[in-house]
mmCIF file of C-alpha atoms in Angstrom:
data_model
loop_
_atom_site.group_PDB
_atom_site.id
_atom_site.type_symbol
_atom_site.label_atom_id
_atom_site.label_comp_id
_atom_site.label_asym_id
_atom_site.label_seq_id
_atom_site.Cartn_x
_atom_site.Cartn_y
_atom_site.Cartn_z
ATOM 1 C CA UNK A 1 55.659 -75.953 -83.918
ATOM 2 C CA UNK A 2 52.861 -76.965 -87.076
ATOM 3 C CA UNK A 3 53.571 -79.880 -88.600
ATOM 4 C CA UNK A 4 51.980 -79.948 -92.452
ATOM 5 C CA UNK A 5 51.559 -83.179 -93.599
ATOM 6 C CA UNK A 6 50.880 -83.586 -97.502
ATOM 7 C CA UNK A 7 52.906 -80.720 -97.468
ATOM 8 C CA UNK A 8 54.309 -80.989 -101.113
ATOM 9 C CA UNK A 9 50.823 -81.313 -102.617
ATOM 10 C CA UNK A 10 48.530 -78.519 -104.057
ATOM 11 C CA UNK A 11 47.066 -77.395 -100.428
ATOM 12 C CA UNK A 12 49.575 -78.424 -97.917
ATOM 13 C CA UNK A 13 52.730 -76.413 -100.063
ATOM 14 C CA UNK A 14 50.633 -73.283 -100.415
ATOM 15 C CA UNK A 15 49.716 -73.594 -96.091
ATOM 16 C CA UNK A 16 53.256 -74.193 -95.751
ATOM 17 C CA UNK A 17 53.582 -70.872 -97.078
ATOM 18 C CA UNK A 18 51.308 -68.907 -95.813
ATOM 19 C CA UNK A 19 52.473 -70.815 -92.182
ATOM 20 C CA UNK A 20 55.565 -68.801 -93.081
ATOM 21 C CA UNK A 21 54.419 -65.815 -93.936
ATOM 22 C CA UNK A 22 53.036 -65.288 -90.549
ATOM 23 C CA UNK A 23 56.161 -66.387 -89.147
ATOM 24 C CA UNK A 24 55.189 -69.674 -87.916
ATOM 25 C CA UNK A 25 57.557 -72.326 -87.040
ATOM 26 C CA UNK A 26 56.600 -74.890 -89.827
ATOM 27 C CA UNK A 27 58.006 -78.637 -89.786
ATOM 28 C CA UNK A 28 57.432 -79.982 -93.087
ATOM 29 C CA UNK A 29 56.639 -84.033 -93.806
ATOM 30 C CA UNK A 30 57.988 -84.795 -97.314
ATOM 31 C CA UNK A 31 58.739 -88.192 -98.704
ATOM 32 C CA UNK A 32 62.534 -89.651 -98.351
ATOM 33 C CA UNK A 33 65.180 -88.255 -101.107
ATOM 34 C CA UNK A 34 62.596 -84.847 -101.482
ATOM 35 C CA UNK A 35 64.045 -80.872 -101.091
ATOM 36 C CA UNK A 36 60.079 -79.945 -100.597
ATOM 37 C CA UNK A 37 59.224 -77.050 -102.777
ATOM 38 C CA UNK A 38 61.371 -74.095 -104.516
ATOM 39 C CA UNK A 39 59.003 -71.338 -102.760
ATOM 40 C CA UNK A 40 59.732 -72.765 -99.529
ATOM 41 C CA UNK A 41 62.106 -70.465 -97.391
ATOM 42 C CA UNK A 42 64.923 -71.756 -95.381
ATOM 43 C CA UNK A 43 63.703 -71.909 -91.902
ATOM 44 C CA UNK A 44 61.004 -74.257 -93.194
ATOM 45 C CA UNK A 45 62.186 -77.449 -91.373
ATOM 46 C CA UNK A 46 61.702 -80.176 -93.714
ATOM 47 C CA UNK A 47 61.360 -84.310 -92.173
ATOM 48 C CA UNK A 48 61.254 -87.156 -93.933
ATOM 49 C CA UNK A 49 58.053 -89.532 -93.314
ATOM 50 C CA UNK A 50 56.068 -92.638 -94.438
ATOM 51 C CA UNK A 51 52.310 -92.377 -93.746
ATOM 52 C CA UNK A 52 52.670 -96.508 -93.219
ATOM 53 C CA UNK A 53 55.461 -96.419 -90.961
ATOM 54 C CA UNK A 54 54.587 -95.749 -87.709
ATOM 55 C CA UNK A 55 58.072 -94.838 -86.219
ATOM 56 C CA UNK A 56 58.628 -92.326 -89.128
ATOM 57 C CA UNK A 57 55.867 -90.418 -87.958
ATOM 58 C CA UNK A 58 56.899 -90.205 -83.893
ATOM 59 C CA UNK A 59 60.354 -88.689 -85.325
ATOM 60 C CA UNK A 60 58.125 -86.362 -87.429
ATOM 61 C CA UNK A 61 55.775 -85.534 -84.940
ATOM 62 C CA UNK A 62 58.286 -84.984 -81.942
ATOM 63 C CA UNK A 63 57.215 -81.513 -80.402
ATOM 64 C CA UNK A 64 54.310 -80.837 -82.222
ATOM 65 C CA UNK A 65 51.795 -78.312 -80.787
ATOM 66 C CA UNK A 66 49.636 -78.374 -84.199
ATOM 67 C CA UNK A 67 49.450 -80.505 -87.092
ATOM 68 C CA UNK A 68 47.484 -80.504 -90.635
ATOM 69 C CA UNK A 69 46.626 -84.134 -91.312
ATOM 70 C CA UNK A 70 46.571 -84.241 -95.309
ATOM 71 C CA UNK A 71 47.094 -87.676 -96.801
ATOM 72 C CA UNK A 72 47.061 -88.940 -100.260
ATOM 73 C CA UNK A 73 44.650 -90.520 -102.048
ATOM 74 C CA UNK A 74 45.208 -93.891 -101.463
ATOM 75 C CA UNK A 75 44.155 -97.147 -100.973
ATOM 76 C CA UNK A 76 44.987 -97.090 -97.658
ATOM 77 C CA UNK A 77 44.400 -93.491 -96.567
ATOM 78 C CA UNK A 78 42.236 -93.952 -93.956
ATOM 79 C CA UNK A 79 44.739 -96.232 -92.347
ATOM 80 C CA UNK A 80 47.255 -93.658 -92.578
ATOM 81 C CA UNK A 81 45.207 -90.647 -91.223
ATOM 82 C CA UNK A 82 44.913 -92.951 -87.887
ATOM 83 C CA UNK A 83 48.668 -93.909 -88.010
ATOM 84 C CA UNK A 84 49.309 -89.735 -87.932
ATOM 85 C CA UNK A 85 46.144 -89.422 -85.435
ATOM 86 C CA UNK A 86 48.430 -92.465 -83.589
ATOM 87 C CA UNK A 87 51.637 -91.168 -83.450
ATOM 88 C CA UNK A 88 50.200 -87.442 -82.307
ATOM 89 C CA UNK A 89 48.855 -89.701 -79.108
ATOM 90 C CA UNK A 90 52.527 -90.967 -78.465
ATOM 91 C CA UNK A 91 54.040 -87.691 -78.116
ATOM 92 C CA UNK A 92 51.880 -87.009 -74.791
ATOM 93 C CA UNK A 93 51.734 -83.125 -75.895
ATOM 94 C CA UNK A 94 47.641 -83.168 -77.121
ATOM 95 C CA UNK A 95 49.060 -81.559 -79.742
ATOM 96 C CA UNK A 96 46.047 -79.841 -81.847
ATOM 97 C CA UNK A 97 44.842 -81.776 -85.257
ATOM 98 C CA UNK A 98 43.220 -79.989 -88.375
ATOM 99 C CA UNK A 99 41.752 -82.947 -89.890
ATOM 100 C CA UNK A 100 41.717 -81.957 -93.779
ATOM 101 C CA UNK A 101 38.582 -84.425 -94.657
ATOM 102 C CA UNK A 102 36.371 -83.500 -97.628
ATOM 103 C CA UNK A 103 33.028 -81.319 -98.208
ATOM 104 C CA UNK A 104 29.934 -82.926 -96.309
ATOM 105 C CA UNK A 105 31.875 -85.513 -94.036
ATOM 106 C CA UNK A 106 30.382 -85.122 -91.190
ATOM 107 C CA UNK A 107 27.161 -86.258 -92.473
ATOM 108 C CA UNK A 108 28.578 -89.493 -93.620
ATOM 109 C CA UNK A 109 27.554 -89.849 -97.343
ATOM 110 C CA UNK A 110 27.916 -93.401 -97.832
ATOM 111 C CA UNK A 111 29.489 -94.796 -101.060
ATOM 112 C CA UNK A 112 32.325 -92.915 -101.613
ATOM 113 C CA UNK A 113 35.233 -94.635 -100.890
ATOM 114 C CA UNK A 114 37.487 -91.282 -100.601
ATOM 115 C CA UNK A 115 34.928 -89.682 -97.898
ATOM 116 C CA UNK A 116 34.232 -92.727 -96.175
ATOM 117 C CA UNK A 117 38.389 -93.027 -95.432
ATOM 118 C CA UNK A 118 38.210 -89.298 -93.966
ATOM 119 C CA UNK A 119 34.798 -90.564 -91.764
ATOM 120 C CA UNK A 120 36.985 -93.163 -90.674
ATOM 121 C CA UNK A 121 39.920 -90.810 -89.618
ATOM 122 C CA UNK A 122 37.679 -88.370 -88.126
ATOM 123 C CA UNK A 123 36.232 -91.220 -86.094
ATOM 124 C CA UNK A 124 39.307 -92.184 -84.676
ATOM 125 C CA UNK A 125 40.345 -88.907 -84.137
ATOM 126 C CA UNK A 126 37.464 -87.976 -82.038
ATOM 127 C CA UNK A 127 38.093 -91.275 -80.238
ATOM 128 C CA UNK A 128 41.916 -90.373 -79.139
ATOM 129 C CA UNK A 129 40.962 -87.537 -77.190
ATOM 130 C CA UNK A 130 43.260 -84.795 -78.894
ATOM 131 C CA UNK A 131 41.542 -81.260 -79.395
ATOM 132 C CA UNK A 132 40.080 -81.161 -83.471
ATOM 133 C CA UNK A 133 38.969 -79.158 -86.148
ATOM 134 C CA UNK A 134 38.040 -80.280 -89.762
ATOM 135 C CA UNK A 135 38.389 -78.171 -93.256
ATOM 136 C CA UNK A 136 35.905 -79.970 -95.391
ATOM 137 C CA UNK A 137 36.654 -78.479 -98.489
ATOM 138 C CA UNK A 138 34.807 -79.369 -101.963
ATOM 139 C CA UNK A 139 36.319 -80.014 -105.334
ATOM 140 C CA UNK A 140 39.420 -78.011 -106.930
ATOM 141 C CA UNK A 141 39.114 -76.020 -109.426
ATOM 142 C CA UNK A 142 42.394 -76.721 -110.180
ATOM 143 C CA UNK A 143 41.152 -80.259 -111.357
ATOM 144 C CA UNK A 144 40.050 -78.897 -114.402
ATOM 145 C CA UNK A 145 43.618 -78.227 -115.615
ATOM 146 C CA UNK A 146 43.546 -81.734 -116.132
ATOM 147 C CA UNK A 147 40.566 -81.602 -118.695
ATOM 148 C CA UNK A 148 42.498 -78.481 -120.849
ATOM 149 C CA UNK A 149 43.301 -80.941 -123.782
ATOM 150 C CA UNK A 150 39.673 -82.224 -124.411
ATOM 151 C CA UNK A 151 38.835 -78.442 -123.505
ATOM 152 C CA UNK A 152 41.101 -77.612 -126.315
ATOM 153 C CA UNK A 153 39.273 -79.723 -128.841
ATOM 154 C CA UNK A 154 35.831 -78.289 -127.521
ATOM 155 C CA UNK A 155 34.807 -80.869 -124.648
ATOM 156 C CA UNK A 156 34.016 -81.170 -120.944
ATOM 157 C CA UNK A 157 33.367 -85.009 -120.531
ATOM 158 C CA UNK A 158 32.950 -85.947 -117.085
ATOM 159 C CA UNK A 159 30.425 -88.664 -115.465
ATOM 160 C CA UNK A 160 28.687 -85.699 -113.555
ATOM 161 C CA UNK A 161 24.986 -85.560 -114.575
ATOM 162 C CA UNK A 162 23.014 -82.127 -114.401
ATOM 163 C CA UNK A 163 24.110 -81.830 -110.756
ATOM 164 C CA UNK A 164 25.601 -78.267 -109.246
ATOM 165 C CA UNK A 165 28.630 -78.493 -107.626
ATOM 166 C CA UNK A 166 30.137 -75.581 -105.291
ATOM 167 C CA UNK A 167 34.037 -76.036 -106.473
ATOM 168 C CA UNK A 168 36.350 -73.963 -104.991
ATOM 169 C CA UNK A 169 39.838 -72.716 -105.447
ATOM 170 C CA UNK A 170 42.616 -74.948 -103.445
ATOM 171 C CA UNK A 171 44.408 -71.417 -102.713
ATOM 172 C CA UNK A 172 41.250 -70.374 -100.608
ATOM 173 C CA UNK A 173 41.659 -73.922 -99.361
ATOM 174 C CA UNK A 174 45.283 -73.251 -98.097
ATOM 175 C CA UNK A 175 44.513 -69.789 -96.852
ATOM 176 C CA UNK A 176 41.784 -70.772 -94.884
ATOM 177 C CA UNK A 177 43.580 -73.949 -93.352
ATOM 178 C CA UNK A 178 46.495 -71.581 -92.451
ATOM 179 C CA UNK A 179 44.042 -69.061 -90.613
ATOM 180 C CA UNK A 180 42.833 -72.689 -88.140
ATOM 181 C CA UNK A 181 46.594 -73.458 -87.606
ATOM 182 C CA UNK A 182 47.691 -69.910 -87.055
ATOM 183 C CA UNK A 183 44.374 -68.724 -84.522
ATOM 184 C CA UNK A 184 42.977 -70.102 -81.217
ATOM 185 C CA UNK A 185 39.055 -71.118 -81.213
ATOM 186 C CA UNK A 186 38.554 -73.844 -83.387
ATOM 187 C CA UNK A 187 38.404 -76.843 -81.679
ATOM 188 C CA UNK A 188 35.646 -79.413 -82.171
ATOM 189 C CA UNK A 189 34.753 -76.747 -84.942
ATOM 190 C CA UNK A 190 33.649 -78.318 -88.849
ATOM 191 C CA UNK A 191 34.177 -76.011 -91.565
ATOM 192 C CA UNK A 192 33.036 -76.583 -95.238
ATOM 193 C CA UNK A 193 35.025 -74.784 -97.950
ATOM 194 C CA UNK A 194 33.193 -73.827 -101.040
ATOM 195 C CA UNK A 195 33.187 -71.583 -103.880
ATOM 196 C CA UNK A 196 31.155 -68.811 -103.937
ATOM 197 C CA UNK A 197 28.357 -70.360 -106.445
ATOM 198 C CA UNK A 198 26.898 -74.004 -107.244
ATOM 199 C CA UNK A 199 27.601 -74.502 -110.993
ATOM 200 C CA UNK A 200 26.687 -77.467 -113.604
ATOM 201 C CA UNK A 201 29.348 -78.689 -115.297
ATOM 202 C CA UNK A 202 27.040 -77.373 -118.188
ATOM 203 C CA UNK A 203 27.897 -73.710 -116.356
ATOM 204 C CA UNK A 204 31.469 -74.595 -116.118
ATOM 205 C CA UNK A 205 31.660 -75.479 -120.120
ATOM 206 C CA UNK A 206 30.293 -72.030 -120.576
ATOM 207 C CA UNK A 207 32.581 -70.509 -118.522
ATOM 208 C CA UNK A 208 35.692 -72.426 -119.915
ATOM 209 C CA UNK A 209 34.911 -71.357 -123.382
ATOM 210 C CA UNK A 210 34.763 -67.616 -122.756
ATOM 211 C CA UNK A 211 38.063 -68.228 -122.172
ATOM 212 C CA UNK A 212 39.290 -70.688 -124.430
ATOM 213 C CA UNK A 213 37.698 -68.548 -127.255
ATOM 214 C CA UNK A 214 35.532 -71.367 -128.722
ATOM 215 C CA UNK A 215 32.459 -73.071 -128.007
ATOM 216 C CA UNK A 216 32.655 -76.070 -125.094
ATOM 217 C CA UNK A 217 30.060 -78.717 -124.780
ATOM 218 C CA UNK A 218 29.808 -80.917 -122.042
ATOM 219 C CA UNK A 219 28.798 -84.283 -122.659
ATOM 220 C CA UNK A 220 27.822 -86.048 -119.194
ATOM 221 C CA UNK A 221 29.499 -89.327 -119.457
ATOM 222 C CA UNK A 222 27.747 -92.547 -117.998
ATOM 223 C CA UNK A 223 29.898 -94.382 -115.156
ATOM 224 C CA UNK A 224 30.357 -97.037 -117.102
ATOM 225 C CA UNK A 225 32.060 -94.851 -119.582
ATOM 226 C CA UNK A 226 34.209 -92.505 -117.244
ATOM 227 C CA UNK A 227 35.221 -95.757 -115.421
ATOM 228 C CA UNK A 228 36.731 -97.102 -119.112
ATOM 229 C CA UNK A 229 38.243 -94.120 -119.831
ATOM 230 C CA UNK A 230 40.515 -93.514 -116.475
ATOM 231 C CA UNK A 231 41.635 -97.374 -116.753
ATOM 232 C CA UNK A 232 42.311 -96.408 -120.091
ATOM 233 C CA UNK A 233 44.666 -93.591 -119.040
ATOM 234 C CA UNK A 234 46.060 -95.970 -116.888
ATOM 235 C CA UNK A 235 44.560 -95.097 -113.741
ATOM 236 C CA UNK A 236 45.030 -97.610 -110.903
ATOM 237 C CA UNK A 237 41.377 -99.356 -110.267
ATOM 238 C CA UNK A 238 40.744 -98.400 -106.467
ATOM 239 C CA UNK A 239 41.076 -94.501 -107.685
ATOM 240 C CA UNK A 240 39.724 -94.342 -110.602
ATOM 241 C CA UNK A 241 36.014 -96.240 -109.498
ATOM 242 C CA UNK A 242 36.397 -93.955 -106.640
ATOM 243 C CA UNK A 243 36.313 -91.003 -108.666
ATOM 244 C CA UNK A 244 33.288 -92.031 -111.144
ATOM 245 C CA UNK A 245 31.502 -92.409 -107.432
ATOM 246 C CA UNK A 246 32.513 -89.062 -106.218
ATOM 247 C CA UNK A 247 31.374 -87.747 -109.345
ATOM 248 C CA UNK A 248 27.847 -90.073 -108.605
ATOM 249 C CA UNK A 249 27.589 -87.769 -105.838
ATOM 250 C CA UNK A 250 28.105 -84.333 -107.758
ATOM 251 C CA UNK A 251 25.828 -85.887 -110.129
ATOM 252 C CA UNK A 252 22.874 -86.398 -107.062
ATOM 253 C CA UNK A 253 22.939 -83.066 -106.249
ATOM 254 C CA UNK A 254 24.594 -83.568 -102.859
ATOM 255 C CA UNK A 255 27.837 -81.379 -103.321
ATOM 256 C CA UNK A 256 25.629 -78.155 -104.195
ATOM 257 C CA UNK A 257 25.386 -76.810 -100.631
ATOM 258 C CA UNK A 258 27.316 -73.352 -100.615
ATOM 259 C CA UNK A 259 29.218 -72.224 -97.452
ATOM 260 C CA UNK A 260 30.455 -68.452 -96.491
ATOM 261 C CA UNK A 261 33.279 -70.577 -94.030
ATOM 262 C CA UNK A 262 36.098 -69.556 -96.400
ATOM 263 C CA UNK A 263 34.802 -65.902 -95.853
ATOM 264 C CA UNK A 264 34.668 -66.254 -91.895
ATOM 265 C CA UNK A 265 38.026 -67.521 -91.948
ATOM 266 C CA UNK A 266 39.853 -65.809 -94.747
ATOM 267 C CA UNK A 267 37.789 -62.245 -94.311
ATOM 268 C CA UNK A 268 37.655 -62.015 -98.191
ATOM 269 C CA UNK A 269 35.322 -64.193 -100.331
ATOM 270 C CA UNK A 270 36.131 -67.319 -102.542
ATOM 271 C CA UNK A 271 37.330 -66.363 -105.974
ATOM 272 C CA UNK A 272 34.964 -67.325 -108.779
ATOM 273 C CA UNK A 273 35.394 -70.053 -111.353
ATOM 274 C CA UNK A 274 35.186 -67.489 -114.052
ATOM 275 C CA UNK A 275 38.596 -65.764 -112.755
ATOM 276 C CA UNK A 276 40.001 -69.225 -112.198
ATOM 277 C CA UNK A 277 39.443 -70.046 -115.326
ATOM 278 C CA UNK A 278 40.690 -66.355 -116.594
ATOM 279 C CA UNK A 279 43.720 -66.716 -114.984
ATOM 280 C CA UNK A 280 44.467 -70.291 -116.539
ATOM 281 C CA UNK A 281 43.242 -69.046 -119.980
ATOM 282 C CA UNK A 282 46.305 -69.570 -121.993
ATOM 283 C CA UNK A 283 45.679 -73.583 -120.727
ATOM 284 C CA UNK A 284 42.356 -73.625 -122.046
ATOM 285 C CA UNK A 285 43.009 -71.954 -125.731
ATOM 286 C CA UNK A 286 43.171 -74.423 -128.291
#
């Protein structure tokens, strides 16, 4: 049995389904009062679990030979990656964790609140003794969807500097992760999942307005700025200065490094931000 935590969110649906596909027994954490997802078939088992209530997640875990820790961004995510790594200890089965962390964790960048939570998780879950991998993957390039109106009006105005960053598509995310929970071999293994190319957010304008059939400029915001502008949307605090310091660390140069693990593990490269971005086209056009 895999259990997929996180499993309604952007990665852990799409492993859920590829789980399937290769007709593994999938157990499927969702939170209280959910159905899960539409493209979810019916043997998908689907449990009902709090990341902050311990005795939710020893029902949830019950059995488990496998499980993909994915939590939320949140506040108190590193607390809940050790209340999973906790409650995997209480079953007594050593069942087999694929930490889902982020891009360059194991060499402990330090202020980023997001990667330091997974550096705490990872800690603890090298503490409990249970076998471990970790899928480090960078950004999403489904993230941008979230910039299409300003991409619309002919802007990309994000707080990352001149740095490269080596985005990659959340689908090669999920098809990798399902190729660690499916196989044998990976224990104590680290991979980092990247896109196929390091690109400015300069590159990425370019690229979006090929598509969007008008000219994009990108306009690197100052923290200060960025950080006014997500409280302004109504982002909670805690995220939204953690995101103007992950983007501080695009910005540094230090989420450029390119990997070929998605290749190793998928046997097909990483698409390409350009065919993300022609795929999502019609999101894009003003």
């Amino acid at each position: 049995m895999i259990v997929v935590t996180g499993a309604t969110g952007t990665v852990g649906s799409k492993v859920v389904v590829g789980l399937r596909e290769r007709g593994q027994a999938v157990r499927a954490l969702v939170r209280a009062g959910s159905e899960g997802q539409a493209e979810w078939d019916e043997a998908v088992e689907r449990v009902a679990a709090d990341f902050a209530d311990p005795a939710s997640l020893d029902a949830a875990l019950a059995g488990a030979d496998t499980i993909y820790l994915l939590v939320a961004v949140h506040p108190e995510m590193a607390q809940h990656e050790k209340n999973v790594i906790g409650a995997a200890v209480r079953t007594g089965r050593r069942p087999r964790i694929v930490l889902h962390a982020a891009a360059g964790v194991e060499y402990r960048p330090e202020g980023v609140r997001f990667v330091g939570a997974h550096i705490a998780g990872l800690d603890h879950l090298k503490a409990s003794g249970l076998p471990w991998s970790v899928l480090g993957p960078n950004g999403f390039y489904q993230n941008f969807l979230g910039t299409a109106p300003t991409v619309k009006a002919g802007s990309l105005a994000v707080p990352g500097g001149e740095g490269a960053v080596s985005y990659v598509d959340a689908r090669d995310v999920a098809a990798a992760a399902v190729e660690v929970l499916a196989t044998e071999g990976h224990e104590g293994a680290v991979y980092t999942l990247t896109g196929p190319a390091a690109l400015t957010h300069g590159d990425l304008a370019e690229q979006l307005a090929a598509v969007a059939g008008h000219p994009v400029t990108y306009t690197a915001l100052t923290p200060e700025v960025a950080l006014n502008g997500l409280l302004g949307m109504g982002w909670e605090p805690w995220r939204a200065e953690g995101m103007v310091e992950l983007y501080g660390l695009y910005a540094a140069g230090q989420a450029s490094a390119v990997s070929s693990d998605v290749e190793k593990l998928t046997g097909r490269p990483p698409r390409t931000f350009a065919e993300f971005a022609a795929e999502h086209a019609e999101v894009f056009r003003g």
